[in-house]
Amino acid sequence: MTHILMIGTGYVGLVSGACMADFGNTVVCYDIDKAKLDTLSRGEIPFYEPGLAELVQRNRDAGRLRFTTELDAAVAECQVIVIAVGTPENPDGSADLSFVFSVADSIGQRLDGYRVIVQKSTVPVGTNREIRRRIAAAAPPGADFDMVANPEFLREGSAIGDFLRPNRVVIGADSERALRLMREVYRPLYLNETPVLSTDIRSAEMIKYAANAFLAAKISFINEVAELCEEVGADVQVVARGMGLDQRIGAKFLHAGAGFGGSCFPKDTKALLTMGKQHGAPMGLVAASIEANERQPRRAVAKLAALAGGEDKLAGMQVAILGLSFKPNTDDVREAAALKIIALLRAKGARVRAFDPVAGENAKRALPDLELAAGTYECLEGADALVIVTEWNEFRVLDLDRVAGLLTQKLVVDCRNIFTPALMAEAGLAYASFGRGGKAGA
Ligand code: NAD
């Protein structure tokens, strides 16, 4: 059993901490945000992630997981220190490493004896070397440590399953002693033969960016194909299926729609682009993926304008938005397509009311004057048009006759292709989706 200190209790830190405790380790979690630690100590979870409350409770009850405001004591008692703080985007697109470096400085000052410092935040290549330098510079004589780059691949909304049953674990290290400890941390995954990739530190850092940029490129690729499908009269759903059955391509991340958002793909693609520029390596595909993605919210609004008979018709229109989180099963609205679509609609003079099963509060923090409805159908009352932005399951089973009865102009834009043109036509709704219902005819 390994004693682990988890620094940062956000989506990644809290899930990783609870799951590492579930592996049998003893985990103490620390965050600079005292209010968050208070919430956690009361047994509440500060964000929405399916199954997390139960997992945290179970491990607290077993005495394997706790929360602390005492960093000194926590550093003293743990063999492994995991950094899982945010690395948001700087205005120039590079990764803001100030949180990571500040953690490095505070660990360094408190170090005594030997520790393994595990870097889980997504950081540009070379960052772990700088963390090592900073810790060494701050550390008192006699302190000793090794660095491990252990990027995280969990997805919000299915984070626990992703952590407990990952496709792979990447461990970048240059010390056998650190690797031995990491094997203890992830022991159940070694036992069930999860692929564990031991790499050098720089390759581990790069794997995370390369993987995210590749997935983002897949989404942007199918979105561009969808645009062409509309012009030539092909159906992107059928095209994606035909592509995805090829095992070299795979069916995942081939869903056309309003584009990718969230706390990772937008910032990680930009950080990779910046890294490429810094090192003189062209990242043309990544640049194109970002550019294609930025068009998608504008395309959603253009679709509504086309249904309404012109852009000028958006002025004064009451629009219902279903779904605010960047994807279903999370309350995260960072870089969510819904917020971009709302801003674009408002700029054209439309009035917006929105509903999301869990992300309303977070959206209101980002857009304080956003009108929120209490439920799906309340959101539609008195609305001219509906834009479905996030494919929550409860929106997949909308009663379309009821929708048609509520919408004054009976216009629906489906940004995730969760309905079919035939079903919508049957309900008497004018419908637009992505990559289907082309102009060219059959
Ligand atoms: P988050 O914003 O949800 O959480 C970060 C936490 O770090 C916050 O609670 C914050 O208070 C805390 N923090 C900041 N500075 C601190 C300090 N000096 N000491 C202690 N705590 C501090 O971020 P997140 O979504 O969990 O992402 C964390 C990292 O993991 C990022 O690098 C991200 O790119 C990466 N990542 C995120 C996901 C995801 O789906 N969210 C998936 C894989 C990797």
Short mmCIF file of C-alpha atoms and ligand atoms in Angstrom, two decimals:
data_model
loop_
_atom_site.label_atom_id
_atom_site.label_comp_id
_atom_site.label_asym_id
_atom_site.label_seq_id
_atom_site.Cartn_x
_atom_site.Cartn_y
_atom_site.Cartn_z
CA MET A 1 0.00 0.00 0.00
CA THR A 2 1.41 3.35 -1.08
CA HIS A 3 0.81 6.68 0.66
CA ILE A 4 -0.15 9.24 -1.97
CA LEU A 5 -0.63 13.00 -1.79
CA MET A 6 -2.92 14.33 -4.55
CA ILE A 7 -2.46 18.04 -5.20
CA GLY A 8 -5.52 19.53 -6.94
CA THR A 9 -9.03 18.17 -6.44
CA GLY A 10 -10.61 19.13 -9.77
CA TYR A 11 -12.11 16.70 -12.29
CA VAL A 12 -8.79 14.87 -12.68
CA GLY A 13 -7.35 15.13 -9.17
CA LEU A 14 -10.46 14.05 -7.30
CA VAL A 15 -11.28 11.18 -9.64
CA SER A 16 -7.64 9.99 -9.69
CA GLY A 17 -7.35 10.31 -5.91
CA ALA A 18 -10.56 8.37 -5.25
CA CYS A 19 -9.65 5.68 -7.81
CA MET A 20 -6.08 5.32 -6.47
CA ALA A 21 -7.63 4.86 -3.01
CA ASP A 22 -9.94 2.25 -4.52
CA PHE A 23 -6.80 0.45 -5.79
CA GLY A 24 -5.88 0.02 -2.10
CA ASN A 25 -3.56 3.00 -1.64
CA THR A 26 -3.91 5.59 1.11
CA VAL A 27 -4.65 8.96 -0.48
CA VAL A 28 -4.74 12.41 1.03
CA CYS A 29 -6.04 15.18 -1.22
CA TYR A 30 -5.01 18.82 -1.00
CA ASP A 31 -6.24 21.87 -2.92
CA ILE A 32 -5.41 25.55 -2.72
CA ASP A 33 -9.17 26.23 -2.77
CA LYS A 34 -10.17 25.91 0.89
CA ALA A 35 -13.90 26.15 0.10
CA LYS A 36 -13.56 23.11 -2.17
CA LEU A 37 -11.81 21.17 0.59
CA ASP A 38 -14.56 22.15 3.06
CA THR A 39 -17.19 20.89 0.63
CA LEU A 40 -15.30 17.62 0.19
CA SER A 41 -14.75 17.19 3.92
CA ARG A 42 -18.52 17.52 4.42
CA GLY A 43 -18.94 14.58 2.05
CA GLU A 44 -20.18 16.68 -0.88
CA ILE A 45 -18.72 16.61 -4.41
CA PRO A 46 -18.09 20.07 -5.91
CA PHE A 47 -18.93 19.00 -9.48
CA TYR A 48 -21.04 16.47 -11.31
CA GLU A 49 -19.44 13.16 -12.26
CA PRO A 50 -21.53 9.96 -12.29
CA GLY A 51 -20.58 7.53 -9.50
CA LEU A 52 -17.99 9.81 -7.90
CA ALA A 53 -19.93 10.59 -4.70
CA GLU A 54 -20.31 6.87 -3.95
CA LEU A 55 -16.66 6.11 -4.76
CA VAL A 56 -15.41 8.92 -2.52
CA GLN A 57 -17.71 7.87 0.31
CA ARG A 58 -16.72 4.22 0.08
CA ASN A 59 -13.02 5.02 0.27
CA ARG A 60 -13.46 7.56 3.05
CA ASP A 61 -15.40 4.98 5.06
CA ALA A 62 -12.58 2.49 4.48
CA GLY A 63 -10.07 5.04 5.81
CA ARG A 64 -8.15 5.17 2.51
CA LEU A 65 -9.17 8.67 1.39
CA ARG A 66 -9.19 12.01 3.18
CA PHE A 67 -8.90 15.73 2.53
CA THR A 68 -6.50 18.11 4.16
CA THR A 69 -5.52 21.77 4.33
CA GLU A 70 -2.16 20.85 5.93
CA LEU A 71 0.35 20.58 3.12
CA ASP A 72 3.38 20.24 5.44
CA ALA A 73 2.03 17.14 7.15
CA ALA A 74 0.77 15.66 3.91
CA VAL A 75 4.16 16.00 2.17
CA ALA A 76 5.85 14.51 5.22
CA GLU A 77 3.68 11.40 5.33
CA CYS A 78 3.44 10.50 1.60
CA GLN A 79 5.88 8.62 -0.64
CA VAL A 80 4.25 9.69 -3.88
CA ILE A 81 3.08 13.25 -4.65
CA VAL A 82 0.77 13.67 -7.63
CA ILE A 83 0.30 17.06 -9.30
CA ALA A 84 -3.15 17.40 -10.89
CA VAL A 85 -3.74 21.14 -11.11
CA GLY A 86 -5.08 23.09 -14.08
CA THR A 87 -3.00 24.06 -17.12
CA PRO A 88 -5.39 26.48 -18.83
CA GLU A 89 -4.77 28.44 -21.99
CA ASN A 90 -2.74 31.64 -22.03
CA PRO A 91 -4.05 34.45 -24.25
CA ASP A 92 -1.42 33.49 -26.88
CA GLY A 93 -2.61 29.84 -26.93
CA SER A 94 0.32 28.42 -24.95
CA ALA A 95 -0.29 26.44 -21.74
CA ASP A 96 -0.38 28.47 -18.52
CA LEU A 97 2.02 26.59 -16.27
CA SER A 98 1.85 28.97 -13.32
CA PHE A 99 -0.26 26.59 -11.17
CA VAL A 100 2.04 23.66 -11.84
CA PHE A 101 5.17 25.71 -11.08
CA SER A 102 3.67 27.13 -7.93
CA VAL A 103 2.97 23.57 -6.72
CA ALA A 104 6.55 22.60 -7.61
CA ASP A 105 7.90 25.46 -5.49
CA SER A 106 5.77 24.55 -2.50
CA ILE A 107 6.64 20.85 -2.71
CA GLY A 108 10.34 21.69 -3.00
CA GLN A 109 10.36 23.76 0.18
CA ARG A 110 8.75 20.94 2.16
CA LEU A 111 10.71 18.00 0.83
CA ASP A 112 12.63 15.72 3.18
CA GLY A 113 13.97 12.25 2.36
CA TYR A 114 12.96 10.55 -0.90
CA ARG A 115 9.72 11.21 -2.86
CA VAL A 116 8.35 10.40 -6.29
CA ILE A 117 6.74 13.45 -7.89
CA VAL A 118 4.11 12.37 -10.42
CA GLN A 119 3.02 14.97 -12.93
CA LYS A 120 -0.55 14.26 -14.10
CA SER A 121 -1.51 17.67 -15.47
CA THR A 122 -1.23 18.03 -19.25
CA VAL A 123 2.00 19.95 -19.83
CA PRO A 124 4.16 20.78 -22.86
CA VAL A 125 7.28 18.75 -23.52
CA GLY A 126 10.11 19.89 -21.28
CA THR A 127 7.86 21.03 -18.42
CA ASN A 128 8.79 18.11 -16.20
CA ARG A 129 12.43 19.05 -16.57
CA GLU A 130 11.60 22.58 -15.40
CA ILE A 131 9.53 21.20 -12.49
CA ARG A 132 12.49 19.05 -11.50
CA ARG A 133 14.79 22.09 -11.64
CA ARG A 134 12.42 24.19 -9.51
CA ILE A 135 11.91 21.50 -6.89
CA ALA A 136 15.65 20.88 -6.66
CA ALA A 137 16.29 24.62 -6.33
CA ALA A 138 13.80 24.95 -3.46
CA ALA A 139 14.59 21.66 -1.69
CA PRO A 140 16.62 21.58 1.54
CA PRO A 141 19.86 19.52 1.70
CA GLY A 142 19.21 15.80 2.08
CA ALA A 143 16.01 15.83 0.07
CA ASP A 144 15.88 13.46 -2.89
CA PHE A 145 13.21 12.84 -5.52
CA ASP A 146 12.43 11.40 -8.95
CA MET A 147 10.05 12.80 -11.53
CA VAL A 148 7.38 10.74 -13.31
CA ALA A 149 5.21 11.99 -16.19
CA ASN A 150 1.89 10.17 -15.93
CA PRO A 151 -0.58 11.93 -18.27
CA GLU A 152 -4.25 11.32 -17.67
CA PHE A 153 -6.69 10.16 -20.35
CA LEU A 154 -9.99 10.00 -18.43
CA ARG A 155 -13.06 11.60 -19.98
CA GLU A 156 -15.48 13.66 -17.94
CA GLY A 157 -18.81 11.88 -17.74
CA SER A 158 -17.20 8.42 -17.72
CA ALA A 159 -14.14 9.33 -15.66
CA ILE A 160 -14.30 6.56 -13.08
CA GLY A 161 -14.66 3.74 -15.60
CA ASP A 162 -11.88 5.31 -17.66
CA PHE A 163 -9.54 5.45 -14.66
CA LEU A 164 -10.33 2.00 -13.28
CA ARG A 165 -10.33 0.32 -16.71
CA PRO A 166 -8.07 2.41 -18.94
CA ASN A 167 -7.02 1.50 -22.48
CA ARG A 168 -3.47 2.13 -21.31
CA VAL A 169 -1.40 3.82 -18.64
CA VAL A 170 1.58 5.91 -19.71
CA ILE A 171 4.45 6.21 -17.26
CA GLY A 172 7.39 8.36 -18.28
CA ALA A 173 10.31 7.92 -15.90
CA ASP A 174 14.07 7.73 -15.81
CA SER A 175 14.49 5.91 -12.51
CA GLU A 176 13.92 2.25 -11.68
CA ARG A 177 13.12 3.20 -8.07
CA ALA A 178 10.28 5.51 -9.21
CA LEU A 179 8.95 2.89 -11.61
CA ARG A 180 8.81 0.34 -8.77
CA LEU A 181 6.66 2.71 -6.71
CA MET A 182 4.40 3.45 -9.69
CA ARG A 183 3.85 -0.30 -10.10
CA GLU A 184 2.60 -0.32 -6.51
CA VAL A 185 0.29 2.67 -7.12
CA TYR A 186 -1.29 1.00 -10.16
CA ARG A 187 -0.93 -2.59 -8.91
CA PRO A 188 -4.51 -3.75 -9.82
CA LEU A 189 -3.98 -2.55 -13.39
CA TYR A 190 -0.75 -4.53 -13.69
CA LEU A 191 -2.59 -7.58 -12.31
CA ASN A 192 -5.39 -7.34 -14.86
CA GLU A 193 -2.85 -6.83 -17.66
CA THR A 194 -3.78 -3.31 -18.65
CA PRO A 195 -1.15 -2.16 -21.15
CA VAL A 196 1.31 0.00 -19.22
CA LEU A 197 3.65 1.94 -21.46
CA SER A 198 6.95 2.82 -19.82
CA THR A 199 8.54 5.67 -21.69
CA ASP A 200 11.03 8.46 -21.31
CA ILE A 201 9.58 11.61 -19.76
CA ARG A 202 9.46 13.71 -22.93
CA SER A 203 7.62 11.06 -24.93
CA ALA A 204 5.05 10.70 -22.14
CA GLU A 205 4.43 14.45 -22.24
CA MET A 206 4.04 14.36 -26.02
CA ILE A 207 1.73 11.31 -26.07
CA LYS A 208 -0.99 13.26 -24.27
CA TYR A 209 -0.98 16.17 -26.72
CA ALA A 210 -0.64 13.95 -29.77
CA ALA A 211 -3.57 11.77 -28.65
CA ASN A 212 -5.86 14.70 -27.93
CA ALA A 213 -4.96 16.50 -31.15
CA PHE A 214 -5.58 13.33 -33.16
CA LEU A 215 -9.05 12.90 -31.64
CA ALA A 216 -9.82 16.58 -32.22
CA ALA A 217 -8.66 16.20 -35.84
CA LYS A 218 -11.02 13.24 -36.29
CA ILE A 219 -13.95 15.37 -35.15
CA SER A 220 -12.97 18.29 -37.36
CA PHE A 221 -12.42 15.94 -40.30
CA ILE A 222 -15.93 14.51 -40.09
CA ASN A 223 -17.34 18.01 -39.63
CA GLU A 224 -15.72 19.14 -42.86
CA VAL A 225 -16.95 15.98 -44.59
CA ALA A 226 -20.42 16.78 -43.21
CA GLU A 227 -20.32 20.21 -44.77
CA LEU A 228 -19.47 18.68 -48.13
CA CYS A 229 -22.17 16.00 -47.65
CA GLU A 230 -24.72 18.79 -47.40
CA GLU A 231 -23.54 20.22 -50.71
CA VAL A 232 -23.46 16.95 -52.62
CA GLY A 233 -26.50 15.27 -51.07
CA ALA A 234 -24.75 12.53 -49.08
CA ASP A 235 -25.61 11.53 -45.49
CA VAL A 236 -22.67 11.96 -43.10
CA GLN A 237 -24.08 9.40 -40.64
CA VAL A 238 -23.94 6.75 -43.33
CA VAL A 239 -20.55 7.95 -44.52
CA ALA A 240 -19.16 7.86 -40.97
CA ARG A 241 -20.45 4.33 -40.50
CA GLY A 242 -18.89 3.26 -43.75
CA MET A 243 -15.58 4.79 -42.70
CA GLY A 244 -15.70 3.63 -39.10
CA LEU A 245 -16.17 -0.06 -39.93
CA ASP A 246 -12.65 0.06 -41.35
CA GLN A 247 -10.59 -1.00 -38.36
CA ARG A 248 -7.76 1.26 -39.40
CA ILE A 249 -10.14 4.20 -38.89
CA GLY A 250 -12.53 3.10 -36.12
CA ALA A 251 -16.03 4.39 -35.47
CA LYS A 252 -15.31 6.65 -32.48
CA PHE A 253 -15.06 10.43 -32.77
CA LEU A 254 -16.73 10.44 -36.17
CA HIS A 255 -19.86 12.31 -35.10
CA ALA A 256 -20.59 15.47 -37.01
CA GLY A 257 -22.02 18.37 -35.05
CA ALA A 258 -21.39 21.69 -33.39
CA GLY A 259 -17.73 20.83 -32.76
CA PHE A 260 -15.53 19.89 -29.83
CA GLY A 261 -15.34 21.86 -26.60
CA GLY A 262 -14.45 21.15 -23.00
CA SER A 263 -11.44 21.76 -20.83
CA CYS A 264 -9.00 19.72 -22.95
CA PHE A 265 -9.26 19.59 -26.77
CA PRO A 266 -9.49 23.35 -27.42
CA LYS A 267 -6.58 24.28 -25.15
CA ASP A 268 -4.46 21.21 -25.88
CA THR A 269 -4.65 21.66 -29.67
CA LYS A 270 -3.62 25.29 -29.26
CA ALA A 271 -0.77 24.38 -26.90
CA LEU A 272 0.50 21.79 -29.40
CA LEU A 273 0.33 24.38 -32.17
CA THR A 274 2.34 26.77 -30.00
CA MET A 275 4.89 24.05 -29.23
CA GLY A 276 5.24 23.40 -32.96
CA LYS A 277 5.83 27.09 -33.64
CA GLN A 278 8.40 27.33 -30.86
CA HIS A 279 10.33 24.41 -32.30
CA GLY A 280 9.86 25.20 -35.99
CA ALA A 281 7.82 22.04 -36.64
CA PRO A 282 4.71 22.73 -38.76
CA MET A 283 1.48 21.52 -37.17
CA GLY A 284 -0.72 22.21 -40.19
CA LEU A 285 -3.28 19.51 -39.45
CA VAL A 286 -3.72 20.75 -35.91
CA ALA A 287 -4.16 24.33 -37.12
CA ALA A 288 -6.77 23.18 -39.64
CA SER A 289 -8.62 21.19 -36.95
CA ILE A 290 -8.85 24.25 -34.73
CA GLU A 291 -10.02 26.42 -37.60
CA ALA A 292 -12.69 23.94 -38.71
CA ASN A 293 -13.90 23.64 -35.15
CA GLU A 294 -14.27 27.37 -34.72
CA ARG A 295 -16.66 27.42 -37.73
CA GLN A 296 -19.09 24.94 -36.19
CA PRO A 297 -21.04 27.17 -33.76
CA ARG A 298 -21.40 29.73 -36.58
CA ARG A 299 -22.71 26.98 -38.83
CA ALA A 300 -25.33 26.05 -36.22
CA VAL A 301 -26.59 29.63 -36.12
CA ALA A 302 -26.55 29.88 -39.92
CA LYS A 303 -28.70 26.75 -40.06
CA LEU A 304 -31.30 28.34 -37.82
CA ALA A 305 -31.23 31.52 -39.91
CA ALA A 306 -31.74 29.46 -43.07
CA LEU A 307 -34.73 27.63 -41.54
CA ALA A 308 -36.22 30.98 -40.48
CA GLY A 309 -35.80 32.46 -43.97
CA GLY A 310 -32.82 34.76 -43.43
CA GLU A 311 -30.39 36.09 -40.87
CA ASP A 312 -32.56 39.14 -40.19
CA LYS A 313 -35.30 36.82 -38.91
CA LEU A 314 -33.15 35.99 -35.87
CA ALA A 315 -33.71 39.46 -34.41
CA GLY A 316 -36.41 39.21 -31.78
CA MET A 317 -36.67 35.44 -32.14
CA GLN A 318 -37.12 33.46 -28.88
CA VAL A 319 -34.78 30.47 -28.99
CA ALA A 320 -34.81 27.49 -26.64
CA ILE A 321 -31.40 25.89 -26.06
CA LEU A 322 -31.30 22.32 -24.78
CA GLY A 323 -27.92 21.35 -23.32
CA LEU A 324 -25.23 23.65 -21.95
CA SER A 325 -22.41 21.33 -20.89
CA PHE A 326 -19.77 20.59 -23.52
CA LYS A 327 -20.96 16.99 -23.60
CA PRO A 328 -23.50 14.84 -21.74
CA ASN A 329 -22.96 13.54 -18.18
CA THR A 330 -20.86 16.45 -17.00
CA ASP A 331 -21.58 19.93 -15.64
CA ASP A 332 -18.43 21.32 -17.29
CA VAL A 333 -19.19 24.26 -19.59
CA ARG A 334 -15.60 25.21 -20.39
CA GLU A 335 -15.44 26.01 -24.13
CA ALA A 336 -18.93 24.53 -24.55
CA ALA A 337 -20.46 24.98 -28.01
CA ALA A 338 -23.74 26.02 -26.33
CA LEU A 339 -22.19 29.14 -24.80
CA LYS A 340 -20.73 30.14 -28.18
CA ILE A 341 -24.05 29.55 -29.96
CA ILE A 342 -25.89 31.58 -27.32
CA ALA A 343 -23.46 34.50 -27.73
CA LEU A 344 -23.83 34.40 -31.53
CA LEU A 345 -27.64 34.26 -31.34
CA ARG A 346 -27.75 37.17 -28.94
CA ALA A 347 -25.45 39.18 -31.19
CA LYS A 348 -28.07 38.74 -33.93
CA GLY A 349 -30.81 40.02 -31.59
CA ALA A 350 -32.33 36.68 -30.56
CA ARG A 351 -33.56 36.05 -27.00
CA VAL A 352 -32.44 32.81 -25.39
CA ARG A 353 -33.76 30.53 -22.66
CA ALA A 354 -31.81 27.37 -21.83
CA PHE A 355 -32.08 24.13 -19.94
CA ASP A 356 -29.46 21.57 -18.95
CA PRO A 357 -29.97 18.69 -16.48
CA VAL A 358 -26.89 19.65 -14.43
CA ALA A 359 -24.84 22.45 -16.03
CA GLY A 360 -27.24 25.39 -15.57
CA GLU A 361 -25.43 26.86 -12.58
CA ASN A 362 -22.01 26.71 -14.21
CA ALA A 363 -23.40 28.26 -17.39
CA LYS A 364 -24.90 31.06 -15.32
CA ARG A 365 -21.52 31.74 -13.80
CA ALA A 366 -20.14 32.20 -17.32
CA LEU A 367 -23.21 34.13 -18.58
CA PRO A 368 -24.84 35.74 -15.52
CA ASP A 369 -27.85 37.11 -17.43
CA LEU A 370 -28.71 33.75 -19.01
CA GLU A 371 -32.35 32.79 -18.51
CA LEU A 372 -32.61 29.21 -17.29
CA ALA A 373 -35.73 27.06 -17.52
CA ALA A 374 -36.73 24.52 -14.87
CA GLY A 375 -37.10 21.67 -17.34
CA THR A 376 -37.04 20.59 -20.97
CA TYR A 377 -40.57 21.52 -21.97
CA GLU A 378 -40.63 24.68 -19.81
CA CYS A 379 -37.64 25.78 -21.89
CA LEU A 380 -39.72 25.44 -25.06
CA GLU A 381 -42.76 27.37 -23.83
CA GLY A 382 -43.32 30.44 -25.99
CA ALA A 383 -40.17 29.74 -28.01
CA ASP A 384 -40.07 30.12 -31.78
CA ALA A 385 -37.23 27.69 -32.31
CA LEU A 386 -35.26 24.96 -30.59
CA VAL A 387 -31.52 24.33 -30.79
CA ILE A 388 -30.38 21.02 -29.28
CA VAL A 389 -26.70 21.41 -28.42
CA THR A 390 -25.80 18.61 -25.98
CA GLU A 391 -27.00 15.05 -26.54
CA TRP A 392 -28.19 14.26 -23.00
CA ASN A 393 -30.23 11.04 -23.07
CA GLU A 394 -33.38 12.82 -21.93
CA PHE A 395 -33.25 14.98 -25.07
CA ARG A 396 -32.99 11.91 -27.28
CA VAL A 397 -36.49 10.88 -26.18
CA LEU A 398 -38.22 14.24 -26.67
CA ASP A 399 -41.95 13.98 -27.40
CA LEU A 400 -41.82 15.59 -30.84
CA ASP A 401 -45.57 16.21 -31.04
CA ARG A 402 -45.32 18.11 -27.78
CA VAL A 403 -42.32 20.02 -29.14
CA ALA A 404 -44.28 20.93 -32.27
CA GLY A 405 -47.18 22.09 -30.09
CA LEU A 406 -44.93 24.37 -28.06
CA LEU A 407 -42.76 25.95 -30.76
CA THR A 408 -44.37 28.95 -32.42
CA GLN A 409 -42.33 28.73 -35.64
CA LYS A 410 -41.68 24.98 -35.35
CA LEU A 411 -37.96 25.26 -36.17
CA VAL A 412 -35.41 22.78 -34.81
CA VAL A 413 -31.63 22.73 -35.22
CA ASP A 414 -30.13 19.47 -34.00
CA CYS A 415 -26.43 20.04 -33.37
CA ARG A 416 -25.74 16.37 -32.52
CA ASN A 417 -27.82 14.55 -35.15
CA ILE A 418 -29.88 12.76 -32.48
CA PHE A 419 -33.07 12.81 -34.56
CA THR A 420 -33.78 11.92 -38.17
CA PRO A 421 -35.20 14.24 -40.80
CA ALA A 422 -38.07 11.76 -41.35
CA LEU A 423 -39.18 11.82 -37.69
CA MET A 424 -39.07 15.59 -37.61
CA ALA A 425 -41.05 15.91 -40.84
CA GLU A 426 -43.66 13.55 -39.41
CA ALA A 427 -44.06 15.84 -36.38
CA GLY A 428 -44.41 18.87 -38.67
CA LEU A 429 -41.12 20.43 -37.61
CA ALA A 430 -38.70 22.23 -39.95
CA TYR A 431 -35.40 20.56 -39.18
CA ALA A 432 -31.71 21.09 -39.78
CA SER A 433 -28.87 18.85 -38.64
CA PHE A 434 -25.22 18.45 -39.66
CA GLY A 435 -24.27 16.68 -42.88
CA ARG A 436 -27.72 15.38 -43.76
CA GLY A 437 -30.64 16.64 -45.80
CA GLY A 438 -28.41 18.01 -48.56
CA LYS A 439 -29.23 20.65 -51.11
CA ALA A 440 -28.35 18.48 -54.10
CA GLY A 441 -31.33 16.14 -53.78
CA ALA A 442 -31.24 12.35 -54.07
P1 NAD B 1 -9.73 21.69 -12.67
O1 NAD B 1 -9.70 23.12 -13.02
O2 NAD B 1 -11.03 20.97 -12.59
O3 NAD B 1 -8.98 21.46 -11.28
C1 NAD B 1 -7.75 21.99 -10.96
C2 NAD B 1 -7.68 22.09 -9.43
O4 NAD B 1 -6.35 22.48 -9.07
C3 NAD B 1 -8.62 23.12 -8.84
O5 NAD B 1 -9.40 22.53 -7.83
C4 NAD B 1 -7.68 24.19 -8.28
O6 NAD B 1 -8.19 24.84 -7.13
C5 NAD B 1 -6.45 23.35 -7.94
N1 NAD B 1 -5.21 24.13 -7.81
C6 NAD B 1 -4.75 25.15 -8.58
N2 NAD B 1 -3.58 25.59 -8.11
C7 NAD B 1 -3.28 24.84 -7.02
C8 NAD B 1 -2.18 24.82 -6.10
N3 NAD B 1 -1.15 25.64 -6.24
N4 NAD B 1 -2.22 23.91 -5.11
C9 NAD B 1 -3.24 23.06 -4.98
N5 NAD B 1 -4.30 23.02 -5.81
C10 NAD B 1 -4.31 23.90 -6.83
O7 NAD B 1 -8.78 20.98 -13.74
P2 NAD B 1 -8.93 19.51 -14.34
O8 NAD B 1 -9.98 19.50 -15.37
O9 NAD B 1 -8.96 18.53 -13.23
O10 NAD B 1 -7.53 19.39 -15.11
C11 NAD B 1 -6.30 19.23 -14.44
C12 NAD B 1 -5.24 18.83 -15.45
O11 NAD B 1 -5.55 17.56 -16.02
C13 NAD B 1 -5.11 19.79 -16.62
O12 NAD B 1 -3.77 19.87 -17.01
C14 NAD B 1 -5.93 19.12 -17.71
O13 NAD B 1 -5.50 19.49 -19.00
C15 NAD B 1 -5.65 17.67 -17.44
N6 NAD B 1 -6.69 16.75 -17.89
C16 NAD B 1 -8.00 17.07 -17.73
C17 NAD B 1 -8.98 16.17 -18.13
C18 NAD B 1 -10.45 16.50 -17.98
O14 NAD B 1 -11.26 15.80 -18.58
N7 NAD B 1 -10.82 17.50 -17.22
C19 NAD B 1 -8.61 14.93 -18.68
C20 NAD B 1 -7.25 14.62 -18.79
C21 NAD B 1 -6.30 15.54 -18.39
#
